[in-house]
Every structure is written in C-alpha cells, then in structure tokens.
Amino acid sequence: MHILGIETSCDETGVAIYDSNTNEIISEEIFSQAPKHSLYGGVVPELASRDQVAKLLPLVSITLQESGISHNEIDGIAFTKGPGLSGSLLVGATFARCLSIGWSKPCIGVHHMEAHLLVNLLEKKPPSFPFLTLLVSGGHSLLINALDICNYIVLGQTRDDAVGEAFDKVAKLLGLSYPGGPEIEKVAKFGNPNAFALPRPMANKNHLDFSFSGLKTAVLYIVKKEKKPTNKNFVSDLAASFQEAIAETLILKSKKALLETGLNQLVIGGGVAANQYIRERLQESLDDTEIFSPNLERCTDNGAMVAVAGYHRLKHSPITEDFIEVKPRWDLSEL
Ligand code: KG4
Ligand code: ZN
C-alpha cells in the first residue's frame, strides 16, 4: 500500500509517501515557515495558513514526482485533522479531501500526536505494544500508555505550558530566536547545567501531570536580576540549567510512569525529543528501560509521521472522511 501523508497543523508543510510493503518513506518534502515567524517571536496563525495554501500543491507535486509512482498507485490520502491551528488544519483537510474525491481514494484524518507516536514504527527496530510514550512538543506534553494502535490511556499531561512552549518562551527571555528549543540546546552546550538552582516542577507530586510555567517564571526573575542579561556566559549557564531542569523533570515523571504501569519500553516523540541532551539524560537515567526515538528530523512536524499513522489507521479501523472537518482541540484519549 502507498499512503500520501499531509501535515499542516502549524507552520510546517510536510508531505510524504509511505510504502507499507517495505515500511519505508519513498519520498518526502518539507517546508518550514520558521524564519518568517521568527520575525514576530512566535507563530502568527494567519500568516501560517496563507503559506500553507501557497506551499501545499507544489510540495505534493514534487513528492509524487520524486516517488516514481503515479497517483493511481496511491491507496489513501492521510492528513492531520487536529489538534493544531484551525486555519492551517483546514488547508490540509480541504486539499486532502479534494484529492481523495478526484482520485477516488480513501481520505484519512489523523491525530497529530498519534502521528508523533507512530512515526517510531518506521525505525529499523520498532517498539512493540504496549509501551510508555513521552510526547513533548510545542503544544503538548503527554505521558501515554500506548496499548495498541488507536488505544491510548493518557496518564499525565501539562497543566499549563507545554515543554516546547517553555523552551520557546525561555529562549525569548534570553534574547534567542524562534523556535527556541534548538537555540537553547546550542548555547547550553557551553554552559553549566548546575549554575542556577531552578525548580523541578511537580516532580515530587503523586500524579503524572506536568507544569512548566513556574520554571519559566523562575528564569524570568533571574534574568530581571542580572545586570547584563546578554552576557554570553550568563545566557549559556541559564540555558543549560533550564534544559537540565526540564530533562530531570521528564526523567522523574517517566520513571514514575514506568513503575506504575510495569512497562519496560519508553517511546519518545515530538519536537523536544530532537534535543540530544534530553535524549542522553533519559538514556543514562533509565538504563533498565529500552528507549525508542525517531530520527532527529522526524521529531519535529513532518509528512512521514502522518503517512505512517494514516496507514495504520486505515488498516485498523477504516473510517474515512466524507466531509471537510478539523479538530483544533482534540484529546488523544477520545480516539
Ligand atoms: O512537534 P513540533 O515540531 O510541533 C508541535 O507539534 O508543536 O514541536 C515544536 C517544538 C517547538 O517548541 C520547538 O522549540 C521544540 O519543539 N524543539 C526543541 C528542539 N527542536 C524543536 N526543543 C528542545 N530542543 C530541541 N532541539
Ligand atoms: Zn508536532
């Protein structure tokens, strides 16, 4: 089977074609609007949807051309139905439904976070259900007991800012550009992770929820106190201390969830999972747990994750989309 995947939930336009016989992506294109939004310090929804309109058709054409197959050989069109920015989502949903009518192929609406999770099945050594999943992106921080495709129990989630959002906001406080996660990771390499005593939010609570807004506020107070907040050493020390506080919080909560569920595999995904420091810290701290992570470029939003998720959805419960519908807010446990 060949599935065309279309990701337009935010400021990336991702298109890919998945071949289920080889479990490989045969062609893939991505366009990131990040440089445009960095001028405003964050994503401007109206600009994001306009760029999705401009980029989607050319990217689908190129991806199809590069795949070497014809549209007759596409067996389904998967798109991100939610959660995300409603304008951007609508562009992908409308385009996918129109293609599906034109080509007489099923149209599959995919949950963005399920796609971040299932992209791990593309790896040479994939995890096997059930497993614990830690999804950390710009909009979500989730701990999930993944029982099977379409069968997820949300064990914990953020009560305020998502991890990626905290990275982006702290980067702004430190005078770094958007998206903040990769920028913080870069400067943190030169800093001391123990330079500042920052809180590990909700780490000692009994539940598995997260909270990151207090951590961001703690950084804000330190920045306000500093006479030269642009000093290079100060910025890298604070970035490294912040990154370490995040890493330790994720480790503590994952450990607790592994203990409670009795699971011994941890799957990570979402943009923040691209952070090498956090990956290494998880690896060294959970040494009796098998950890699975996608390729770095498949952590942040991409079309491949939607194509793979679309394939598994179609195989598992062939519900196809007859109308153009998006779900900007959509709880994973509703699946
Ligand atoms: O999954 P994603 O591409 O989009 C959403 O679904 O939100 O995640 C984007 C988020 C941004 O907040 C970005 O700063 C963060 O992931 N991110 C990182 C890194 N790369 C991207 N955070 C920390 N370290 C990174 N290397
Ligand atoms: Zn995402």
mmCIF file of C-alpha atoms and ligand atoms in Angstrom:
data_model
loop_
_atom_site.group_PDB
_atom_site.id
_atom_site.type_symbol
_atom_site.label_atom_id
_atom_site.label_comp_id
_atom_site.label_asym_id
_atom_site.label_seq_id
_atom_site.Cartn_x
_atom_site.Cartn_y
_atom_site.Cartn_z
ATOM 1 C CA MET A 1 0.000 0.000 0.000
ATOM 2 C CA HIS A 2 1.101 3.590 -0.693
ATOM 3 C CA ILE A 3 -0.198 6.332 1.581
ATOM 4 C CA LEU A 4 0.243 10.033 0.893
ATOM 5 C CA GLY A 5 0.626 11.969 4.172
ATOM 6 C CA ILE A 6 -0.045 15.697 4.533
ATOM 7 C CA GLU A 7 0.924 17.644 7.668
ATOM 8 C CA THR A 8 -0.285 21.250 8.014
ATOM 9 C CA SER A 9 -1.130 21.644 11.704
ATOM 10 C CA CYS A 10 1.076 24.674 12.350
ATOM 11 C CA ASP A 11 3.951 26.359 10.479
ATOM 12 C CA GLU A 12 5.398 23.373 8.630
ATOM 13 C CA THR A 13 4.083 21.955 5.372
ATOM 14 C CA GLY A 14 5.104 18.304 5.304
ATOM 15 C CA VAL A 15 4.309 15.816 2.541
ATOM 16 C CA ALA A 16 5.468 12.199 2.258
ATOM 17 C CA ILE A 17 4.612 8.889 0.613
ATOM 18 C CA TYR A 18 4.806 5.724 2.736
ATOM 19 C CA ASP A 19 5.196 2.244 1.239
ATOM 20 C CA SER A 20 3.807 -0.339 3.675
ATOM 21 C CA ASN A 21 5.439 -3.285 1.838
ATOM 22 C CA THR A 22 8.926 -2.041 2.699
ATOM 23 C CA ASN A 23 7.911 0.059 5.743
ATOM 24 C CA GLU A 24 9.755 2.979 4.160
ATOM 25 C CA ILE A 25 9.117 6.541 3.139
ATOM 26 C CA ILE A 26 9.765 6.632 -0.597
ATOM 27 C CA SER A 27 9.678 10.398 -0.978
ATOM 28 C CA GLU A 28 9.327 13.300 1.352
ATOM 29 C CA GLU A 29 9.297 17.110 1.247
ATOM 30 C CA ILE A 30 9.063 19.725 3.945
ATOM 31 C CA PHE A 31 8.808 23.486 4.006
ATOM 32 C CA SER A 32 9.301 25.326 7.278
ATOM 33 C CA GLN A 33 7.970 28.827 7.806
ATOM 34 C CA ALA A 34 10.103 29.281 10.954
ATOM 35 C CA PRO A 35 12.286 32.132 9.540
ATOM 36 C CA LYS A 36 9.131 34.126 8.730
ATOM 37 C CA HIS A 37 7.599 33.667 12.204
ATOM 38 C CA SER A 38 10.886 34.313 13.997
ATOM 39 C CA LEU A 39 10.494 37.988 12.979
ATOM 40 C CA TYR A 40 7.454 38.079 15.308
ATOM 41 C CA GLY A 41 8.937 35.867 18.061
ATOM 42 C CA GLY A 42 6.340 33.128 17.523
ATOM 43 C CA VAL A 43 3.812 31.692 15.088
ATOM 44 C CA VAL A 44 1.312 34.146 13.557
ATOM 45 C CA PRO A 45 -1.685 31.905 12.690
ATOM 46 C CA GLU A 46 -2.979 33.980 9.763
ATOM 47 C CA LEU A 47 0.449 34.037 8.075
ATOM 48 C CA ALA A 48 0.845 30.309 8.726
ATOM 49 C CA SER A 49 -2.371 29.344 6.922
ATOM 50 C CA ARG A 50 -1.589 31.631 3.978
ATOM 51 C CA ASP A 51 1.788 29.967 3.499
ATOM 52 C CA GLN A 52 0.193 26.524 3.747
ATOM 53 C CA VAL A 53 -2.038 27.491 0.788
ATOM 54 C CA ALA A 54 0.971 28.628 -1.242
ATOM 55 C CA LYS A 55 3.223 25.648 -0.499
ATOM 56 C CA LEU A 56 0.989 22.567 -0.346
ATOM 57 C CA LEU A 57 0.209 21.955 -4.033
ATOM 58 C CA PRO A 58 3.840 22.375 -5.249
ATOM 59 C CA LEU A 59 5.111 20.118 -2.456
ATOM 60 C CA VAL A 60 2.587 17.372 -3.239
ATOM 61 C CA SER A 61 3.519 17.541 -6.946
ATOM 62 C CA ILE A 62 7.269 17.311 -6.205
ATOM 63 C CA THR A 63 6.805 14.474 -3.679
ATOM 64 C CA LEU A 64 4.742 12.485 -6.171
ATOM 65 C CA GLN A 65 7.272 13.106 -8.952
ATOM 66 C CA GLU A 66 10.211 12.055 -6.752
ATOM 67 C CA SER A 67 8.449 8.874 -5.622
ATOM 68 C CA GLY A 68 8.461 7.480 -9.151
ATOM 69 C CA ILE A 69 4.879 6.200 -8.764
ATOM 70 C CA SER A 70 1.730 7.577 -10.347
ATOM 71 C CA HIS A 71 -1.286 8.873 -8.423
ATOM 72 C CA ASN A 72 -3.152 5.696 -9.457
ATOM 73 C CA GLU A 73 -0.790 3.780 -7.184
ATOM 74 C CA ILE A 74 -1.694 5.868 -4.107
ATOM 75 C CA ASP A 75 -4.090 3.884 -1.904
ATOM 76 C CA GLY A 76 -5.077 6.582 0.559
ATOM 77 C CA ILE A 77 -4.592 10.213 1.491
ATOM 78 C CA ALA A 78 -3.902 10.980 5.142
ATOM 79 C CA PHE A 79 -3.968 14.476 6.609
ATOM 80 C CA THR A 80 -3.645 15.999 10.075
ATOM 81 C CA LYS A 81 -7.200 16.548 11.316
ATOM 82 C CA GLY A 82 -6.074 18.068 14.643
ATOM 83 C CA PRO A 83 -5.054 19.341 17.089
ATOM 84 C CA GLY A 84 -3.450 22.492 15.717
ATOM 85 C CA LEU A 85 -4.197 25.917 14.255
ATOM 86 C CA SER A 86 -7.645 25.837 12.658
ATOM 87 C CA GLY A 87 -6.676 27.806 9.521
ATOM 88 C CA SER A 88 -3.598 25.688 8.796
ATOM 89 C CA LEU A 89 -5.501 22.467 9.512
ATOM 90 C CA LEU A 90 -8.312 23.495 7.145
ATOM 91 C CA VAL A 91 -5.872 23.966 4.272
ATOM 92 C CA GLY A 92 -4.601 20.381 4.632
ATOM 93 C CA ALA A 93 -8.068 18.909 5.225
ATOM 94 C CA THR A 94 -9.593 20.631 2.199
ATOM 95 C CA PHE A 95 -6.700 19.704 -0.054
ATOM 96 C CA ALA A 96 -6.709 16.062 1.099
ATOM 97 C CA ARG A 97 -10.477 15.677 0.659
ATOM 98 C CA CYS A 98 -10.376 17.219 -2.820
ATOM 99 C CA LEU A 99 -7.555 14.891 -3.862
ATOM 100 C CA SER A 100 -9.423 11.915 -2.450
ATOM 101 C CA ILE A 101 -12.537 12.798 -4.462
ATOM 102 C CA GLY A 102 -10.510 13.454 -7.623
ATOM 103 C CA TRP A 103 -8.511 10.241 -7.310
ATOM 104 C CA SER A 104 -11.344 8.137 -5.775
ATOM 105 C CA LYS A 105 -9.191 7.112 -2.837
ATOM 106 C CA PRO A 106 -9.997 6.986 0.897
ATOM 107 C CA CYS A 107 -9.290 10.084 2.960
ATOM 108 C CA ILE A 108 -7.964 9.509 6.484
ATOM 109 C CA GLY A 109 -7.994 12.144 9.252
ATOM 110 C CA VAL A 110 -5.048 11.640 11.597
ATOM 111 C CA HIS A 111 -4.468 12.836 15.174
ATOM 112 C CA HIS A 112 -1.231 14.854 15.193
ATOM 113 C CA MET A 113 0.051 13.387 18.479
ATOM 114 C CA GLU A 114 -0.753 9.815 17.435
ATOM 115 C CA ALA A 115 1.344 10.536 14.329
ATOM 116 C CA HIS A 116 4.253 11.753 16.538
ATOM 117 C CA LEU A 117 3.960 8.438 18.406
ATOM 118 C CA LEU A 118 3.533 6.090 15.426
ATOM 119 C CA VAL A 119 6.439 7.563 13.447
ATOM 120 C CA ASN A 120 8.599 5.350 15.692
ATOM 121 C CA LEU A 121 7.241 2.323 13.802
ATOM 122 C CA LEU A 122 9.336 3.461 10.828
ATOM 123 C CA GLU A 123 12.579 2.695 12.645
ATOM 124 C CA LYS A 124 14.540 -0.488 11.834
ATOM 125 C CA LYS A 125 13.941 -1.737 15.372
ATOM 126 C CA PRO A 126 10.467 -0.508 16.315
ATOM 127 C CA PRO A 127 8.841 -0.812 19.757
ATOM 128 C CA SER A 128 6.122 -3.396 20.310
ATOM 129 C CA PHE A 129 2.805 -2.598 22.018
ATOM 130 C CA PRO A 130 2.200 -1.950 24.880
ATOM 131 C CA PHE A 131 4.718 0.776 25.686
ATOM 132 C CA LEU A 132 5.013 4.046 27.585
ATOM 133 C CA THR A 133 5.169 7.145 25.380
ATOM 134 C CA LEU A 134 6.501 10.566 26.268
ATOM 135 C CA LEU A 135 5.323 13.127 23.715
ATOM 136 C CA VAL A 136 6.860 16.563 24.108
ATOM 137 C CA SER A 137 6.113 19.210 21.503
ATOM 138 C CA GLY A 138 5.266 22.890 21.181
ATOM 139 C CA GLY A 139 1.625 22.297 22.087
ATOM 140 C CA HIS A 140 1.649 19.145 24.214
ATOM 141 C CA SER A 141 3.423 17.278 26.999
ATOM 142 C CA LEU A 142 1.901 13.840 27.391
ATOM 143 C CA LEU A 143 2.667 10.572 29.123
ATOM 144 C CA ILE A 144 0.693 7.811 27.475
ATOM 145 C CA ASN A 145 0.191 4.121 27.985
ATOM 146 C CA ALA A 146 0.043 3.020 24.332
ATOM 147 C CA LEU A 147 -1.868 -0.276 24.456
ATOM 148 C CA ASP A 148 -2.319 -0.629 20.705
ATOM 149 C CA ILE A 149 -2.974 1.455 17.574
ATOM 150 C CA CYS A 150 -5.981 3.685 18.413
ATOM 151 C CA ASN A 151 -5.924 2.576 22.048
ATOM 152 C CA TYR A 152 -4.234 5.048 24.346
ATOM 153 C CA ILE A 153 -4.546 5.895 28.025
ATOM 154 C CA VAL A 154 -3.330 9.396 28.854
ATOM 155 C CA LEU A 155 -1.513 9.042 32.189
ATOM 156 C CA GLY A 156 -0.400 12.631 32.569
ATOM 157 C CA GLN A 157 -0.236 15.929 30.718
ATOM 158 C CA THR A 158 0.776 19.509 31.230
ATOM 159 C CA ARG A 159 -1.450 21.744 33.364
ATOM 160 C CA ASP A 160 -0.130 24.921 31.740
ATOM 161 C CA ASP A 161 2.723 25.414 29.230
ATOM 162 C CA ALA A 162 3.911 22.533 27.051
ATOM 163 C CA VAL A 163 7.630 21.677 27.187
ATOM 164 C CA GLY A 164 8.348 23.122 23.724
ATOM 165 C CA GLU A 165 6.369 26.248 24.592
ATOM 166 C CA ALA A 166 8.535 26.678 27.732
ATOM 167 C CA PHE A 167 11.680 26.309 25.570
ATOM 168 C CA ASP A 168 10.346 28.950 23.160
ATOM 169 C CA LYS A 169 9.388 31.403 25.924
ATOM 170 C CA VAL A 170 12.658 30.986 27.834
ATOM 171 C CA ALA A 171 14.617 31.458 24.594
ATOM 172 C CA LYS A 172 12.804 34.761 24.089
ATOM 173 C CA LEU A 173 13.744 35.853 27.642
ATOM 174 C CA LEU A 174 17.375 35.032 26.832
ATOM 175 C CA GLY A 175 17.281 37.020 23.584
ATOM 176 C CA LEU A 176 17.423 33.891 21.391
ATOM 177 C CA SER A 177 15.355 33.449 18.243
ATOM 178 C CA TYR A 178 12.294 31.304 17.426
ATOM 179 C CA PRO A 179 11.966 28.308 17.542
ATOM 180 C CA GLY A 180 13.699 28.449 20.906
ATOM 181 C CA GLY A 181 14.334 24.752 21.564
ATOM 182 C CA PRO A 182 17.223 24.259 19.118
ATOM 183 C CA GLU A 183 18.689 27.668 20.080
ATOM 184 C CA ILE A 184 18.707 26.809 23.793
ATOM 185 C CA GLU A 185 20.266 23.430 23.031
ATOM 186 C CA LYS A 186 23.053 25.144 21.031
ATOM 187 C CA VAL A 187 24.050 27.711 23.670
ATOM 188 C CA ALA A 188 23.540 25.267 26.577
ATOM 189 C CA LYS A 189 26.488 23.232 25.218
ATOM 190 C CA PHE A 190 28.800 25.958 26.563
ATOM 191 C CA GLY A 191 27.025 26.347 29.905
ATOM 192 C CA ASN A 192 26.993 24.746 33.339
ATOM 193 C CA PRO A 193 23.724 22.831 33.992
ATOM 194 C CA ASN A 194 24.171 23.340 37.750
ATOM 195 C CA ALA A 195 24.881 27.076 37.609
ATOM 196 C CA PHE A 196 21.355 28.063 38.688
ATOM 197 C CA ALA A 197 19.087 26.238 41.127
ATOM 198 C CA LEU A 198 15.825 26.023 39.173
ATOM 199 C CA PRO A 199 12.667 24.189 40.301
ATOM 200 C CA ARG A 200 11.730 20.684 39.067
ATOM 201 C CA PRO A 201 8.011 21.397 38.680
ATOM 202 C CA MET A 202 5.588 18.883 40.243
ATOM 203 C CA ALA A 203 8.404 16.335 40.370
ATOM 204 C CA ASN A 204 7.505 15.085 43.834
ATOM 205 C CA LYS A 205 3.744 15.015 43.390
ATOM 206 C CA ASN A 206 1.893 11.721 43.273
ATOM 207 C CA HIS A 207 0.266 12.308 39.879
ATOM 208 C CA LEU A 208 1.902 12.219 36.435
ATOM 209 C CA ASP A 209 0.936 15.709 35.271
ATOM 210 C CA PHE A 210 3.480 18.359 34.341
ATOM 211 C CA SER A 211 3.649 22.117 34.874
ATOM 212 C CA PHE A 212 6.279 24.301 33.252
ATOM 213 C CA SER A 213 5.049 27.874 33.692
ATOM 214 C CA GLY A 214 6.653 28.213 37.162
ATOM 215 C CA LEU A 215 10.007 27.156 35.744
ATOM 216 C CA LYS A 216 9.701 29.823 33.057
ATOM 217 C CA THR A 217 8.850 32.428 35.719
ATOM 218 C CA ALA A 218 11.896 31.375 37.773
ATOM 219 C CA VAL A 219 14.053 32.051 34.691
ATOM 220 C CA LEU A 220 12.334 35.429 34.231
ATOM 221 C CA TYR A 221 13.232 36.514 37.812
ATOM 222 C CA ILE A 222 16.882 35.534 37.304
ATOM 223 C CA VAL A 223 17.030 37.456 34.008
ATOM 224 C CA LYS A 224 15.460 40.535 35.655
ATOM 225 C CA LYS A 225 18.028 40.464 38.473
ATOM 226 C CA GLU A 226 21.039 40.182 36.161
ATOM 227 C CA LYS A 227 22.721 43.468 35.282
ATOM 228 C CA LYS A 228 23.993 42.172 31.934
ATOM 229 C CA PRO A 229 21.396 39.609 30.754
ATOM 230 C CA THR A 230 23.039 39.423 27.332
ATOM 231 C CA ASN A 231 26.391 38.272 28.745
ATOM 232 C CA LYS A 232 27.349 35.109 26.854
ATOM 233 C CA ASN A 233 28.320 33.045 29.914
ATOM 234 C CA PHE A 234 25.180 34.068 31.760
ATOM 235 C CA VAL A 235 22.962 33.061 28.813
ATOM 236 C CA SER A 236 24.630 29.678 28.289
ATOM 237 C CA ASP A 237 24.642 28.863 32.038
ATOM 238 C CA LEU A 238 20.971 29.748 32.392
ATOM 239 C CA ALA A 239 20.056 27.858 29.186
ATOM 240 C CA ALA A 240 21.955 24.784 30.415
ATOM 241 C CA SER A 241 20.330 24.959 33.871
ATOM 242 C CA PHE A 242 16.868 25.305 32.314
ATOM 243 C CA GLN A 243 17.483 22.389 29.942
ATOM 244 C CA GLU A 244 18.679 20.257 32.862
ATOM 245 C CA ALA A 245 15.568 21.147 34.923
ATOM 246 C CA ILE A 246 13.379 20.009 32.018
ATOM 247 C CA ALA A 247 15.418 16.828 31.496
ATOM 248 C CA GLU A 248 15.261 15.890 35.169
ATOM 249 C CA THR A 249 11.516 16.543 35.390
ATOM 250 C CA LEU A 250 10.880 14.343 32.330
ATOM 251 C CA ILE A 251 13.111 11.599 33.781
ATOM 252 C CA LEU A 252 11.364 11.642 37.178
ATOM 253 C CA LYS A 253 7.876 11.517 35.668
ATOM 254 C CA SER A 254 8.817 8.817 33.126
ATOM 255 C CA LYS A 255 10.377 6.694 35.884
ATOM 256 C CA LYS A 256 7.236 7.014 37.952
ATOM 257 C CA ALA A 257 5.014 6.094 34.995
ATOM 258 C CA LEU A 258 7.188 3.065 34.144
ATOM 259 C CA LEU A 259 6.957 1.895 37.730
ATOM 260 C CA GLU A 260 3.183 2.379 37.906
ATOM 261 C CA THR A 261 2.434 0.649 34.604
ATOM 262 C CA GLY A 262 5.106 -2.048 34.790
ATOM 263 C CA LEU A 263 6.093 -1.218 31.192
ATOM 264 C CA ASN A 264 9.728 -1.591 30.131
ATOM 265 C CA GLN A 265 9.803 0.314 26.808
ATOM 266 C CA LEU A 266 9.762 4.102 26.530
ATOM 267 C CA VAL A 267 8.971 5.720 23.199
ATOM 268 C CA ILE A 268 9.674 9.433 22.810
ATOM 269 C CA GLY A 269 8.413 11.835 20.161
ATOM 270 C CA GLY A 270 7.541 15.445 19.330
ATOM 271 C CA GLY A 271 9.832 18.395 18.590
ATOM 272 C CA VAL A 272 11.557 18.436 22.000
ATOM 273 C CA ALA A 273 12.553 14.790 21.504
ATOM 274 C CA ALA A 274 15.082 16.164 18.968
ATOM 275 C CA ASN A 275 17.067 17.519 21.930
ATOM 276 C CA GLN A 276 20.225 15.383 22.180
ATOM 277 C CA TYR A 277 20.955 16.404 25.768
ATOM 278 C CA ILE A 278 17.488 15.281 26.922
ATOM 279 C CA ARG A 279 17.835 12.039 24.924
ATOM 280 C CA GLU A 280 21.181 11.281 26.558
ATOM 281 C CA ARG A 281 19.932 12.121 30.055
ATOM 282 C CA LEU A 282 16.905 9.833 29.586
ATOM 283 C CA GLN A 283 19.154 7.050 28.296
ATOM 284 C CA GLU A 284 21.614 7.223 31.195
ATOM 285 C CA SER A 285 18.935 7.591 33.874
ATOM 286 C CA LEU A 286 16.585 4.846 32.649
ATOM 287 C CA ASP A 287 19.245 2.267 31.886
ATOM 288 C CA ASP A 288 16.951 -0.721 32.542
ATOM 289 C CA THR A 289 14.344 0.605 30.071
ATOM 290 C CA GLU A 290 14.527 0.194 26.311
ATOM 291 C CA ILE A 291 14.230 3.674 24.786
ATOM 292 C CA PHE A 292 12.959 4.252 21.252
ATOM 293 C CA SER A 293 13.221 7.568 19.454
ATOM 294 C CA PRO A 294 12.627 8.697 15.872
ATOM 295 C CA ASN A 295 15.308 10.110 13.591
ATOM 296 C CA LEU A 296 16.045 13.702 14.573
ATOM 297 C CA GLU A 297 14.271 15.171 11.535
ATOM 298 C CA ARG A 298 11.186 13.058 12.284
ATOM 299 C CA CYS A 299 10.793 14.505 15.799
ATOM 300 C CA THR A 300 9.560 17.882 14.589
ATOM 301 C CA ASP A 301 6.454 18.060 12.384
ATOM 302 C CA ASN A 302 6.723 16.196 9.071
ATOM 303 C CA GLY A 303 4.620 14.434 6.452
ATOM 304 C CA ALA A 304 6.135 10.985 7.078
ATOM 305 C CA MET A 305 4.521 10.673 10.511
ATOM 306 C CA VAL A 306 1.099 11.443 9.044
ATOM 307 C CA ALA A 307 1.571 8.944 6.196
ATOM 308 C CA VAL A 308 2.568 6.132 8.614
ATOM 309 C CA ALA A 309 -0.241 6.952 11.055
ATOM 310 C CA GLY A 310 -2.702 7.099 8.139
ATOM 311 C CA TYR A 311 -1.652 3.624 7.018
ATOM 312 C CA HIS A 312 -2.149 2.108 10.485
ATOM 313 C CA ARG A 313 -5.471 3.888 10.922
ATOM 314 C CA LEU A 314 -6.741 2.656 7.558
ATOM 315 C CA LYS A 315 -5.661 -0.898 8.354
ATOM 316 C CA HIS A 316 -7.010 -0.871 11.888
ATOM 317 C CA SER A 317 -10.325 0.970 11.607
ATOM 318 C CA PRO A 318 -11.080 2.070 8.059
ATOM 319 C CA ILE A 319 -13.050 5.223 8.912
ATOM 320 C CA THR A 320 -12.709 7.649 6.035
ATOM 321 C CA GLU A 321 -13.555 11.326 5.904
ATOM 322 C CA ASP A 322 -16.556 12.288 3.784
ATOM 323 C CA PHE A 323 -16.709 15.898 4.940
ATOM 324 C CA ILE A 324 -14.099 18.563 5.449
ATOM 325 C CA GLU A 325 -13.724 18.653 9.208
ATOM 326 C CA VAL A 326 -10.857 19.639 11.515
ATOM 327 C CA LYS A 327 -10.427 19.408 15.288
ATOM 328 C CA PRO A 328 -8.155 22.224 16.550
ATOM 329 C CA ARG A 329 -8.644 20.785 20.073
ATOM 330 C CA TRP A 330 -8.699 17.024 20.239
ATOM 331 C CA ASP A 331 -7.870 14.831 23.203
ATOM 332 C CA LEU A 332 -5.856 11.727 22.306
ATOM 333 C CA SER A 333 -7.952 9.570 24.644
ATOM 334 C CA GLU A 334 -11.037 10.357 22.508
ATOM 335 C CA LEU A 335 -9.656 8.198 19.687
HETATM 336 O O1 KG4 B 1 6.395 18.716 17.283
HETATM 337 P P1 KG4 B 1 6.722 20.086 16.863
HETATM 338 O O2 KG4 B 1 7.509 20.283 15.595
HETATM 339 O O3 KG4 B 1 5.415 20.949 16.692
HETATM 340 C C1 KG4 B 1 4.320 20.788 17.542
HETATM 341 O O4 KG4 B 1 3.582 19.793 17.390
HETATM 342 O O5 KG4 B 1 4.213 21.663 18.439
HETATM 343 O O6 KG4 B 1 7.472 20.777 18.090
HETATM 344 C C2 KG4 B 1 7.933 22.079 18.016
HETATM 345 C C3 KG4 B 1 8.558 22.425 19.354
HETATM 346 C C4 KG4 B 1 8.996 23.876 19.464
HETATM 347 O O7 KG4 B 1 8.510 24.396 20.689
HETATM 348 C C5 KG4 B 1 10.499 23.805 19.440
HETATM 349 O O8 KG4 B 1 11.149 24.828 20.171
HETATM 350 C C6 KG4 B 1 10.742 22.442 20.066
HETATM 351 O O9 KG4 B 1 9.725 21.623 19.563
HETATM 352 N N1 KG4 B 1 12.065 21.889 19.679
HETATM 353 C C7 KG4 B 1 13.049 21.650 20.557
HETATM 354 C C8 KG4 B 1 14.160 21.200 19.798
HETATM 355 N N2 KG4 B 1 13.795 21.174 18.477
HETATM 356 C C9 KG4 B 1 12.496 21.594 18.430
HETATM 357 N N3 KG4 B 1 13.102 21.785 21.896
HETATM 358 C C10 KG4 B 1 14.253 21.472 22.518
HETATM 359 N N4 KG4 B 1 15.372 21.063 21.849
HETATM 360 C C11 KG4 B 1 15.366 20.914 20.507
HETATM 361 N N5 KG4 B 1 16.465 20.505 19.868
HETATM 362 ZN ZN ZN B 2 4.040 18.270 16.332
#
